Amino acid sequence: MHLPFLPVLAILALSHIAAHADTQADTPADAAVDTSQSIHVSSIRNPELKSYRVMTAGLNAFDDHHAMAPKAREVRFQLIPGPGAPDNAMQDLSLRIAGNETSIVLSLAADGSFTLPRNAQAEREDADLVTNRRKDAYRWQASVRSDDVPPGMRRLGDLRLQCQVGIAIAKKETPFWLRTLVATKLRTTDWCSAVELKMSTYSDPAIASATLLDGGRRVALQVKNGGTSFLAPLGDTRYADDTLIELVYKDTGAAPPASL
């Protein structure tokens, strides 16, 4: 069942505080937010000044929901260049945890991914994650990958755990009234379990197709934003956590080397 679309103001507030709405770039401000009347959520914005305490909510969610992806050793976060970013957007990019007395440089992989260590002093100081780039230059997304997933595949349970991490962080930054509104519309406080919530998964390189493999059935998934993201049925209980999603990449027609 699809929920009635939220008022535009509420969607924009959720987009600003918690996530980047997939439909924002495609839909005029005075039009219906989404023709399927679902909530679309993508990568969370403004990583250049984000509270360390807020981010630890994602680490806690990974631990609490690890049963969804028991073979995933860690949650990583990935910085994603914003629209119109130059080709060298990741060059010389740096990220650190900065507090009154805390300064911890985080190691960034070539694709902008990193792990976030637990640090009691940074939490006491209410430190921030800070990049050396201008405001709004990057978005971020959690990434969970089980060790035994073949190249060119994503595991549904991994994506469900990614959602739990991202939503846990988003809720920490969302006002109580808006959390209540969304929970009422979704009819649950577990947003990731709601079939109405459509959370995009970022992909680099771009994909030509994403297909869910359900036994002998092949279920085509929606590819969005020029192939840079796809929508998986996170809240659909018909599909087990071990269900795989096959990705075909635009440039090669196959999977790239494992990165995250």
PDB file of C-alpha atoms in Angstrom:
ATOM      1  CA  MET A   1       0.000   0.000   0.000  1.00  0.00           C
ATOM      2  CA  HIS A   2       1.263   3.471  -0.871  1.00  0.00           C
ATOM      3  CA  LEU A   3       0.841   6.322   1.583  1.00  0.00           C
ATOM      4  CA  PRO A   4      -0.669   9.647   0.429  1.00  0.00           C
ATOM      5  CA  PHE A   5       2.167  12.010  -0.492  1.00  0.00           C
ATOM      6  CA  LEU A   6       3.421  14.242   2.285  1.00  0.00           C
ATOM      7  CA  PRO A   7       2.942  17.987   1.985  1.00  0.00           C
ATOM      8  CA  VAL A   8       5.652  19.554  -0.158  1.00  0.00           C
ATOM      9  CA  LEU A   9       6.979  21.524   2.809  1.00  0.00           C
ATOM     10  CA  ALA A  10       7.441  18.363   4.850  1.00  0.00           C
ATOM     11  CA  ILE A  11       9.185  16.572   1.996  1.00  0.00           C
ATOM     12  CA  LEU A  12      11.525  19.520   1.491  1.00  0.00           C
ATOM     13  CA  ALA A  13      12.249  19.627   5.204  1.00  0.00           C
ATOM     14  CA  LEU A  14      12.990  15.913   5.250  1.00  0.00           C
ATOM     15  CA  SER A  15      15.161  16.311   2.160  1.00  0.00           C
ATOM     16  CA  HIS A  16      17.139  19.165   3.734  1.00  0.00           C
ATOM     17  CA  ILE A  17      17.557  17.650   7.173  1.00  0.00           C
ATOM     18  CA  ALA A  18      17.753  13.947   6.484  1.00  0.00           C
ATOM     19  CA  ALA A  19      18.322  13.171   2.839  1.00  0.00           C
ATOM     20  CA  HIS A  20      18.368  14.269  -0.768  1.00  0.00           C
ATOM     21  CA  ALA A  21      14.977  13.563  -2.370  1.00  0.00           C
ATOM     22  CA  ASP A  22      15.312  11.726  -5.681  1.00  0.00           C
ATOM     23  CA  THR A  23      12.390  13.608  -7.171  1.00  0.00           C
ATOM     24  CA  GLN A  24      13.674  17.046  -6.194  1.00  0.00           C
ATOM     25  CA  ALA A  25      15.576  17.605  -9.428  1.00  0.00           C
ATOM     26  CA  ASP A  26      12.798  16.238 -11.648  1.00  0.00           C
ATOM     27  CA  THR A  27       9.669  17.775 -10.121  1.00  0.00           C
ATOM     28  CA  PRO A  28       8.591  21.455 -10.043  1.00  0.00           C
ATOM     29  CA  ALA A  29       8.188  22.903  -6.561  1.00  0.00           C
ATOM     30  CA  ASP A  30       4.416  23.259  -6.968  1.00  0.00           C
ATOM     31  CA  ALA A  31       3.829  19.764  -8.363  1.00  0.00           C
ATOM     32  CA  ALA A  32       3.129  16.495  -6.574  1.00  0.00           C
ATOM     33  CA  VAL A  33       6.336  15.316  -4.981  1.00  0.00           C
ATOM     34  CA  ASP A  34       6.202  11.828  -6.464  1.00  0.00           C
ATOM     35  CA  THR A  35       3.779  10.350  -8.953  1.00  0.00           C
ATOM     36  CA  SER A  36       3.842   6.988  -7.203  1.00  0.00           C
ATOM     37  CA  GLN A  37       3.044   8.750  -3.911  1.00  0.00           C
ATOM     38  CA  SER A  38       6.034   7.198  -2.155  1.00  0.00           C
ATOM     39  CA  ILE A  39       8.776   8.829  -0.128  1.00  0.00           C
ATOM     40  CA  HIS A  40      12.085   8.816  -2.002  1.00  0.00           C
ATOM     41  CA  VAL A  41      15.278   9.245  -0.021  1.00  0.00           C
ATOM     42  CA  SER A  42      18.846   9.280  -1.281  1.00  0.00           C
ATOM     43  CA  SER A  43      22.240  10.150   0.126  1.00  0.00           C
ATOM     44  CA  ILE A  44      22.441  12.455   3.121  1.00  0.00           C
ATOM     45  CA  ARG A  45      23.869  15.917   2.547  1.00  0.00           C
ATOM     46  CA  ASN A  46      26.358  18.334   4.167  1.00  0.00           C
ATOM     47  CA  PRO A  47      29.049  15.929   5.434  1.00  0.00           C
ATOM     48  CA  GLU A  48      31.562  18.774   5.751  1.00  0.00           C
ATOM     49  CA  LEU A  49      30.205  19.756   9.161  1.00  0.00           C
ATOM     50  CA  LYS A  50      28.371  16.867  10.794  1.00  0.00           C
ATOM     51  CA  SER A  51      28.266  16.052  14.464  1.00  0.00           C
ATOM     52  CA  TYR A  52      30.370  13.064  15.488  1.00  0.00           C
ATOM     53  CA  ARG A  53      27.710  12.163  18.050  1.00  0.00           C
ATOM     54  CA  VAL A  54      25.123  12.082  15.287  1.00  0.00           C
ATOM     55  CA  MET A  55      27.306   9.830  13.161  1.00  0.00           C
ATOM     56  CA  THR A  56      27.808   7.386  16.019  1.00  0.00           C
ATOM     57  CA  ALA A  57      24.066   6.702  15.840  1.00  0.00           C
ATOM     58  CA  GLY A  58      24.859   5.005  12.532  1.00  0.00           C
ATOM     59  CA  LEU A  59      27.575   2.902  14.147  1.00  0.00           C
ATOM     60  CA  ASN A  60      25.109   1.863  16.841  1.00  0.00           C
ATOM     61  CA  ALA A  61      22.499   0.957  14.213  1.00  0.00           C
ATOM     62  CA  PHE A  62      25.049  -1.207  12.406  1.00  0.00           C
ATOM     63  CA  ASP A  63      25.666  -3.130  15.632  1.00  0.00           C
ATOM     64  CA  ASP A  64      21.973  -3.352  16.524  1.00  0.00           C
ATOM     65  CA  HIS A  65      20.883  -4.654  13.103  1.00  0.00           C
ATOM     66  CA  HIS A  66      23.982  -6.638  12.175  1.00  0.00           C
ATOM     67  CA  ALA A  67      21.882  -9.812  11.819  1.00  0.00           C
ATOM     68  CA  MET A  68      20.729  -8.441   8.458  1.00  0.00           C
ATOM     69  CA  ALA A  69      24.295  -8.776   7.171  1.00  0.00           C
ATOM     70  CA  PRO A  70      26.245 -11.028   9.569  1.00  0.00           C
ATOM     71  CA  LYS A  71      29.140 -11.422   7.104  1.00  0.00           C
ATOM     72  CA  ALA A  72      29.676  -7.665   6.792  1.00  0.00           C
ATOM     73  CA  ARG A  73      32.705  -6.737   8.872  1.00  0.00           C
ATOM     74  CA  GLU A  74      32.064  -2.999   9.043  1.00  0.00           C
ATOM     75  CA  VAL A  75      30.022  -0.083   7.826  1.00  0.00           C
ATOM     76  CA  ARG A  76      31.842   2.361   5.598  1.00  0.00           C
ATOM     77  CA  PHE A  77      30.745   5.830   4.607  1.00  0.00           C
ATOM     78  CA  GLN A  78      31.347   7.304   1.175  1.00  0.00           C
ATOM     79  CA  LEU A  79      31.652  10.946   0.201  1.00  0.00           C
ATOM     80  CA  ILE A  80      29.905  11.569  -3.128  1.00  0.00           C
ATOM     81  CA  PRO A  81      30.598  14.715  -5.207  1.00  0.00           C
ATOM     82  CA  GLY A  82      27.540  16.905  -5.627  1.00  0.00           C
ATOM     83  CA  PRO A  83      25.929  17.922  -8.924  1.00  0.00           C
ATOM     84  CA  GLY A  84      28.247  19.804 -11.235  1.00  0.00           C
ATOM     85  CA  ALA A  85      31.370  18.737  -9.364  1.00  0.00           C
ATOM     86  CA  PRO A  86      34.579  18.713 -11.451  1.00  0.00           C
ATOM     87  CA  ASP A  87      36.224  15.460 -12.523  1.00  0.00           C
ATOM     88  CA  ASN A  88      38.959  15.973  -9.923  1.00  0.00           C
ATOM     89  CA  ALA A  89      36.495  16.486  -7.054  1.00  0.00           C
ATOM     90  CA  MET A  90      38.125  13.716  -5.026  1.00  0.00           C
ATOM     91  CA  GLN A  91      41.665  15.020  -5.562  1.00  0.00           C
ATOM     92  CA  ASP A  92      43.293  16.349  -2.389  1.00  0.00           C
ATOM     93  CA  LEU A  93      40.033  15.867  -0.475  1.00  0.00           C
ATOM     94  CA  SER A  94      40.581  15.467   3.255  1.00  0.00           C
ATOM     95  CA  LEU A  95      38.341  14.625   6.188  1.00  0.00           C
ATOM     96  CA  ARG A  96      38.953  14.838   9.916  1.00  0.00           C
ATOM     97  CA  ILE A  97      37.199  14.673  13.262  1.00  0.00           C
ATOM     98  CA  ALA A  98      37.643  18.109  14.822  1.00  0.00           C
ATOM     99  CA  GLY A  99      36.852  19.058  18.424  1.00  0.00           C
ATOM    100  CA  ASN A 100      38.188  21.381  21.091  1.00  0.00           C
ATOM    101  CA  GLU A 101      41.198  19.137  21.652  1.00  0.00           C
ATOM    102  CA  THR A 102      40.499  16.375  19.169  1.00  0.00           C
ATOM    103  CA  SER A 103      41.930  16.262  15.649  1.00  0.00           C
ATOM    104  CA  ILE A 104      41.777  12.867  13.975  1.00  0.00           C
ATOM    105  CA  VAL A 105      42.554  12.611  10.273  1.00  0.00           C
ATOM    106  CA  LEU A 106      40.426   9.961   8.570  1.00  0.00           C
ATOM    107  CA  SER A 107      41.910   7.957   5.733  1.00  0.00           C
ATOM    108  CA  LEU A 108      39.925   8.330   2.500  1.00  0.00           C
ATOM    109  CA  ALA A 109      40.008   5.627  -0.178  1.00  0.00           C
ATOM    110  CA  ALA A 110      40.204   6.669  -3.829  1.00  0.00           C
ATOM    111  CA  ASP A 111      36.408   6.408  -4.098  1.00  0.00           C
ATOM    112  CA  GLY A 112      35.890   8.689  -1.084  1.00  0.00           C
ATOM    113  CA  SER A 113      35.000   5.924   1.355  1.00  0.00           C
ATOM    114  CA  PHE A 114      36.155   5.773   4.956  1.00  0.00           C
ATOM    115  CA  THR A 115      35.533   4.079   8.271  1.00  0.00           C
ATOM    116  CA  LEU A 116      34.567   6.057  11.352  1.00  0.00           C
ATOM    117  CA  PRO A 117      36.382   5.039  14.538  1.00  0.00           C
ATOM    118  CA  ARG A 118      34.752   5.181  17.921  1.00  0.00           C
ATOM    119  CA  ASN A 119      36.406   7.811  20.084  1.00  0.00           C
ATOM    120  CA  ALA A 120      35.133   8.680  23.548  1.00  0.00           C
ATOM    121  CA  GLN A 121      36.898  12.056  23.662  1.00  0.00           C
ATOM    122  CA  ALA A 122      35.422  13.155  20.323  1.00  0.00           C
ATOM    123  CA  GLU A 123      31.982  12.210  21.602  1.00  0.00           C
ATOM    124  CA  ARG A 124      32.476  14.113  24.882  1.00  0.00           C
ATOM    125  CA  GLU A 125      33.603  17.204  22.986  1.00  0.00           C
ATOM    126  CA  ASP A 126      30.721  16.936  20.520  1.00  0.00           C
ATOM    127  CA  ALA A 127      33.310  17.056  17.720  1.00  0.00           C
ATOM    128  CA  ASP A 128      32.431  17.466  14.044  1.00  0.00           C
ATOM    129  CA  LEU A 129      33.395  15.762  10.811  1.00  0.00           C
ATOM    130  CA  VAL A 130      34.955  18.446   8.628  1.00  0.00           C
ATOM    131  CA  THR A 131      36.189  18.381   5.034  1.00  0.00           C
ATOM    132  CA  ASN A 132      38.453  20.890   3.320  1.00  0.00           C
ATOM    133  CA  ARG A 133      35.784  21.748   0.760  1.00  0.00           C
ATOM    134  CA  ARG A 134      33.018  24.334   0.544  1.00  0.00           C
ATOM    135  CA  LYS A 135      29.569  23.746   2.007  1.00  0.00           C
ATOM    136  CA  ASP A 136      27.277  21.449   0.007  1.00  0.00           C
ATOM    137  CA  ALA A 137      30.143  20.190  -2.173  1.00  0.00           C
ATOM    138  CA  TYR A 138      29.528  16.553  -1.204  1.00  0.00           C
ATOM    139  CA  ARG A 139      26.842  14.155  -0.063  1.00  0.00           C
ATOM    140  CA  TRP A 140      27.440  10.909   1.767  1.00  0.00           C
ATOM    141  CA  GLN A 141      25.998   7.441   1.945  1.00  0.00           C
ATOM    142  CA  ALA A 142      26.582   4.461   4.196  1.00  0.00           C
ATOM    143  CA  SER A 143      27.914   1.317   2.546  1.00  0.00           C
ATOM    144  CA  VAL A 144      27.591  -2.238   3.858  1.00  0.00           C
ATOM    145  CA  ARG A 145      28.999  -5.154   1.883  1.00  0.00           C
ATOM    146  CA  SER A 146      29.090  -8.788   2.974  1.00  0.00           C
ATOM    147  CA  ASP A 147      32.327 -10.639   2.261  1.00  0.00           C
ATOM    148  CA  ASP A 148      30.754 -13.418   0.181  1.00  0.00           C
ATOM    149  CA  VAL A 149      28.798 -11.298  -2.334  1.00  0.00           C
ATOM    150  CA  PRO A 150      30.044 -11.892  -5.914  1.00  0.00           C
ATOM    151  CA  PRO A 151      31.347  -8.973  -7.997  1.00  0.00           C
ATOM    152  CA  GLY A 152      28.567  -7.115  -9.787  1.00  0.00           C
ATOM    153  CA  MET A 153      26.014  -8.108  -7.146  1.00  0.00           C
ATOM    154  CA  ARG A 154      24.479  -6.395  -4.147  1.00  0.00           C
ATOM    155  CA  ARG A 155      22.831  -8.281  -1.304  1.00  0.00           C
ATOM    156  CA  LEU A 156      19.422  -7.057  -0.158  1.00  0.00           C
ATOM    157  CA  GLY A 157      20.229  -7.504   3.538  1.00  0.00           C
ATOM    158  CA  ASP A 158      23.310  -5.334   3.091  1.00  0.00           C
ATOM    159  CA  LEU A 159      21.170  -2.579   1.589  1.00  0.00           C
ATOM    160  CA  ARG A 160      18.636  -2.930   4.398  1.00  0.00           C
ATOM    161  CA  LEU A 161      21.400  -2.492   6.948  1.00  0.00           C
ATOM    162  CA  GLN A 162      22.709   0.528   5.012  1.00  0.00           C
ATOM    163  CA  CYS A 163      19.221   1.998   5.331  1.00  0.00           C
ATOM    164  CA  GLN A 164      19.145   1.420   9.088  1.00  0.00           C
ATOM    165  CA  VAL A 165      22.489   3.209   9.435  1.00  0.00           C
ATOM    166  CA  GLY A 166      21.453   6.171   7.291  1.00  0.00           C
ATOM    167  CA  ILE A 167      18.027   6.583   8.850  1.00  0.00           C
ATOM    168  CA  ALA A 168      19.439   6.351  12.394  1.00  0.00           C
ATOM    169  CA  ILE A 169      21.713   9.283  11.590  1.00  0.00           C
ATOM    170  CA  ALA A 170      18.936  11.195   9.821  1.00  0.00           C
ATOM    171  CA  LYS A 171      16.584  10.824  12.785  1.00  0.00           C
ATOM    172  CA  LYS A 172      19.176  12.417  15.063  1.00  0.00           C
ATOM    173  CA  GLU A 173      19.079  15.536  12.883  1.00  0.00           C
ATOM    174  CA  THR A 174      15.325  15.599  12.321  1.00  0.00           C
ATOM    175  CA  PRO A 175      12.934  17.569  14.565  1.00  0.00           C
ATOM    176  CA  PHE A 176      10.535  15.544  16.670  1.00  0.00           C
ATOM    177  CA  TRP A 177       7.478  16.883  14.825  1.00  0.00           C
ATOM    178  CA  LEU A 178       8.834  15.723  11.484  1.00  0.00           C
ATOM    179  CA  ARG A 179       9.849  12.299  12.802  1.00  0.00           C
ATOM    180  CA  THR A 180       6.326  11.933  14.168  1.00  0.00           C
ATOM    181  CA  LEU A 181       4.802  13.004  10.862  1.00  0.00           C
ATOM    182  CA  VAL A 182       6.855  10.526   8.837  1.00  0.00           C
ATOM    183  CA  ALA A 183       6.209   7.700  11.320  1.00  0.00           C
ATOM    184  CA  THR A 184       2.483   8.424  11.116  1.00  0.00           C
ATOM    185  CA  LYS A 185       2.485   8.345   7.323  1.00  0.00           C
ATOM    186  CA  LEU A 186       4.587   5.191   7.214  1.00  0.00           C
ATOM    187  CA  ARG A 187       2.623   3.642  10.101  1.00  0.00           C
ATOM    188  CA  THR A 188       5.857   2.539  11.753  1.00  0.00           C
ATOM    189  CA  THR A 189       8.857   4.008  13.540  1.00  0.00           C
ATOM    190  CA  ASP A 190      11.068   1.584  11.588  1.00  0.00           C
ATOM    191  CA  TRP A 191      11.156   3.601   8.394  1.00  0.00           C
ATOM    192  CA  CYS A 192      13.357   1.103   6.541  1.00  0.00           C
ATOM    193  CA  SER A 193      10.725  -1.628   6.906  1.00  0.00           C
ATOM    194  CA  ALA A 194       8.040   0.481   5.210  1.00  0.00           C
ATOM    195  CA  VAL A 195       7.408  -0.413   1.573  1.00  0.00           C
ATOM    196  CA  GLU A 196       6.536   3.250   0.955  1.00  0.00           C
ATOM    197  CA  LEU A 197      10.081   4.386   1.693  1.00  0.00           C
ATOM    198  CA  LYS A 198      12.222   4.253  -1.440  1.00  0.00           C
ATOM    199  CA  MET A 199      15.886   4.732  -0.599  1.00  0.00           C
ATOM    200  CA  SER A 200      18.283   5.020  -3.517  1.00  0.00           C
ATOM    201  CA  THR A 201      21.594   3.181  -3.548  1.00  0.00           C
ATOM    202  CA  TYR A 202      24.424   5.122  -5.158  1.00  0.00           C
ATOM    203  CA  SER A 203      26.511   3.437  -7.837  1.00  0.00           C
ATOM    204  CA  ASP A 204      29.806   4.524  -9.374  1.00  0.00           C
ATOM    205  CA  PRO A 205      30.388   3.635 -12.162  1.00  0.00           C
ATOM    206  CA  ALA A 206      26.940   4.186 -13.605  1.00  0.00           C
ATOM    207  CA  ILE A 207      24.738   1.158 -14.172  1.00  0.00           C
ATOM    208  CA  ALA A 208      22.615   0.191 -17.156  1.00  0.00           C
ATOM    209  CA  SER A 209      20.326  -2.112 -15.192  1.00  0.00           C
ATOM    210  CA  ALA A 210      19.648  -3.570 -11.758  1.00  0.00           C
ATOM    211  CA  THR A 211      17.819  -6.907 -11.525  1.00  0.00           C
ATOM    212  CA  LEU A 212      16.634  -8.650  -8.377  1.00  0.00           C
ATOM    213  CA  LEU A 213      17.138 -12.431  -8.547  1.00  0.00           C
ATOM    214  CA  ASP A 214      14.258 -14.213  -6.810  1.00  0.00           C
ATOM    215  CA  GLY A 215      14.725 -17.912  -7.385  1.00  0.00           C
ATOM    216  CA  GLY A 216      13.980 -18.391 -11.087  1.00  0.00           C
ATOM    217  CA  ARG A 217      12.444 -14.930 -11.431  1.00  0.00           C
ATOM    218  CA  ARG A 218      14.253 -11.797 -12.549  1.00  0.00           C
ATOM    219  CA  VAL A 219      12.681  -8.576 -11.280  1.00  0.00           C
ATOM    220  CA  ALA A 220      13.860  -5.368 -12.965  1.00  0.00           C
ATOM    221  CA  LEU A 221      14.501  -2.542 -10.500  1.00  0.00           C
ATOM    222  CA  GLN A 222      14.219   1.158 -11.248  1.00  0.00           C
ATOM    223  CA  VAL A 223      17.480   2.841 -12.239  1.00  0.00           C
ATOM    224  CA  LYS A 224      17.590   6.578 -11.588  1.00  0.00           C
ATOM    225  CA  ASN A 225      19.661   9.699 -12.139  1.00  0.00           C
ATOM    226  CA  GLY A 226      21.391   8.569 -15.306  1.00  0.00           C
ATOM    227  CA  GLY A 227      22.373   5.222 -13.837  1.00  0.00           C
ATOM    228  CA  THR A 228      24.035   6.555 -10.702  1.00  0.00           C
ATOM    229  CA  SER A 229      21.453   4.996  -8.370  1.00  0.00           C
ATOM    230  CA  PHE A 230      18.815   2.281  -8.171  1.00  0.00           C
ATOM    231  CA  LEU A 231      15.848   1.482  -5.953  1.00  0.00           C
ATOM    232  CA  ALA A 232      15.708  -1.818  -4.061  1.00  0.00           C
ATOM    233  CA  PRO A 233      12.594  -3.238  -2.326  1.00  0.00           C
ATOM    234  CA  LEU A 234      13.949  -2.821   1.202  1.00  0.00           C
ATOM    235  CA  GLY A 235      10.586  -3.098   2.945  1.00  0.00           C
ATOM    236  CA  ASP A 236       9.192  -5.974   0.877  1.00  0.00           C
ATOM    237  CA  THR A 237       9.206  -9.004   3.185  1.00  0.00           C
ATOM    238  CA  ARG A 238       8.699 -11.378   0.253  1.00  0.00           C
ATOM    239  CA  TYR A 239      12.423 -11.089  -0.395  1.00  0.00           C
ATOM    240  CA  ALA A 240      14.907 -12.562   2.093  1.00  0.00           C
ATOM    241  CA  ASP A 241      18.030 -10.754   3.218  1.00  0.00           C
ATOM    242  CA  ASP A 242      20.164 -13.129   1.131  1.00  0.00           C
ATOM    243  CA  THR A 243      18.398 -12.070  -2.092  1.00  0.00           C
ATOM    244  CA  LEU A 244      20.913 -10.799  -4.638  1.00  0.00           C
ATOM    245  CA  ILE A 245      20.679  -7.871  -7.050  1.00  0.00           C
ATOM    246  CA  GLU A 246      22.578  -8.122 -10.325  1.00  0.00           C
ATOM    247  CA  LEU A 247      24.104  -4.896 -11.634  1.00  0.00           C
ATOM    248  CA  VAL A 248      25.141  -4.342 -15.255  1.00  0.00           C
ATOM    249  CA  TYR A 249      27.492  -1.404 -15.738  1.00  0.00           C
ATOM    250  CA  LYS A 250      27.138   0.994 -18.628  1.00  0.00           C
ATOM    251  CA  ASP A 251      30.775   1.176 -19.716  1.00  0.00           C
ATOM    252  CA  THR A 252      31.785  -2.460 -19.408  1.00  0.00           C
ATOM    253  CA  GLY A 253      28.568  -4.448 -19.167  1.00  0.00           C
ATOM    254  CA  ALA A 254      30.138  -6.195 -16.174  1.00  0.00           C
ATOM    255  CA  ALA A 255      31.129  -5.559 -12.590  1.00  0.00           C
ATOM    256  CA  PRO A 256      34.049  -3.254 -11.712  1.00  0.00           C
ATOM    257  CA  PRO A 257      36.762  -4.331  -9.263  1.00  0.00           C
ATOM    258  CA  ALA A 258      35.535  -4.424  -5.655  1.00  0.00           C
ATOM    259  CA  SER A 259      36.099  -1.093  -3.921  1.00  0.00           C
ATOM    260  CA  LEU A 260      34.106  -0.467  -0.775  1.00  0.00           C
TER     261      LEU A 260
END
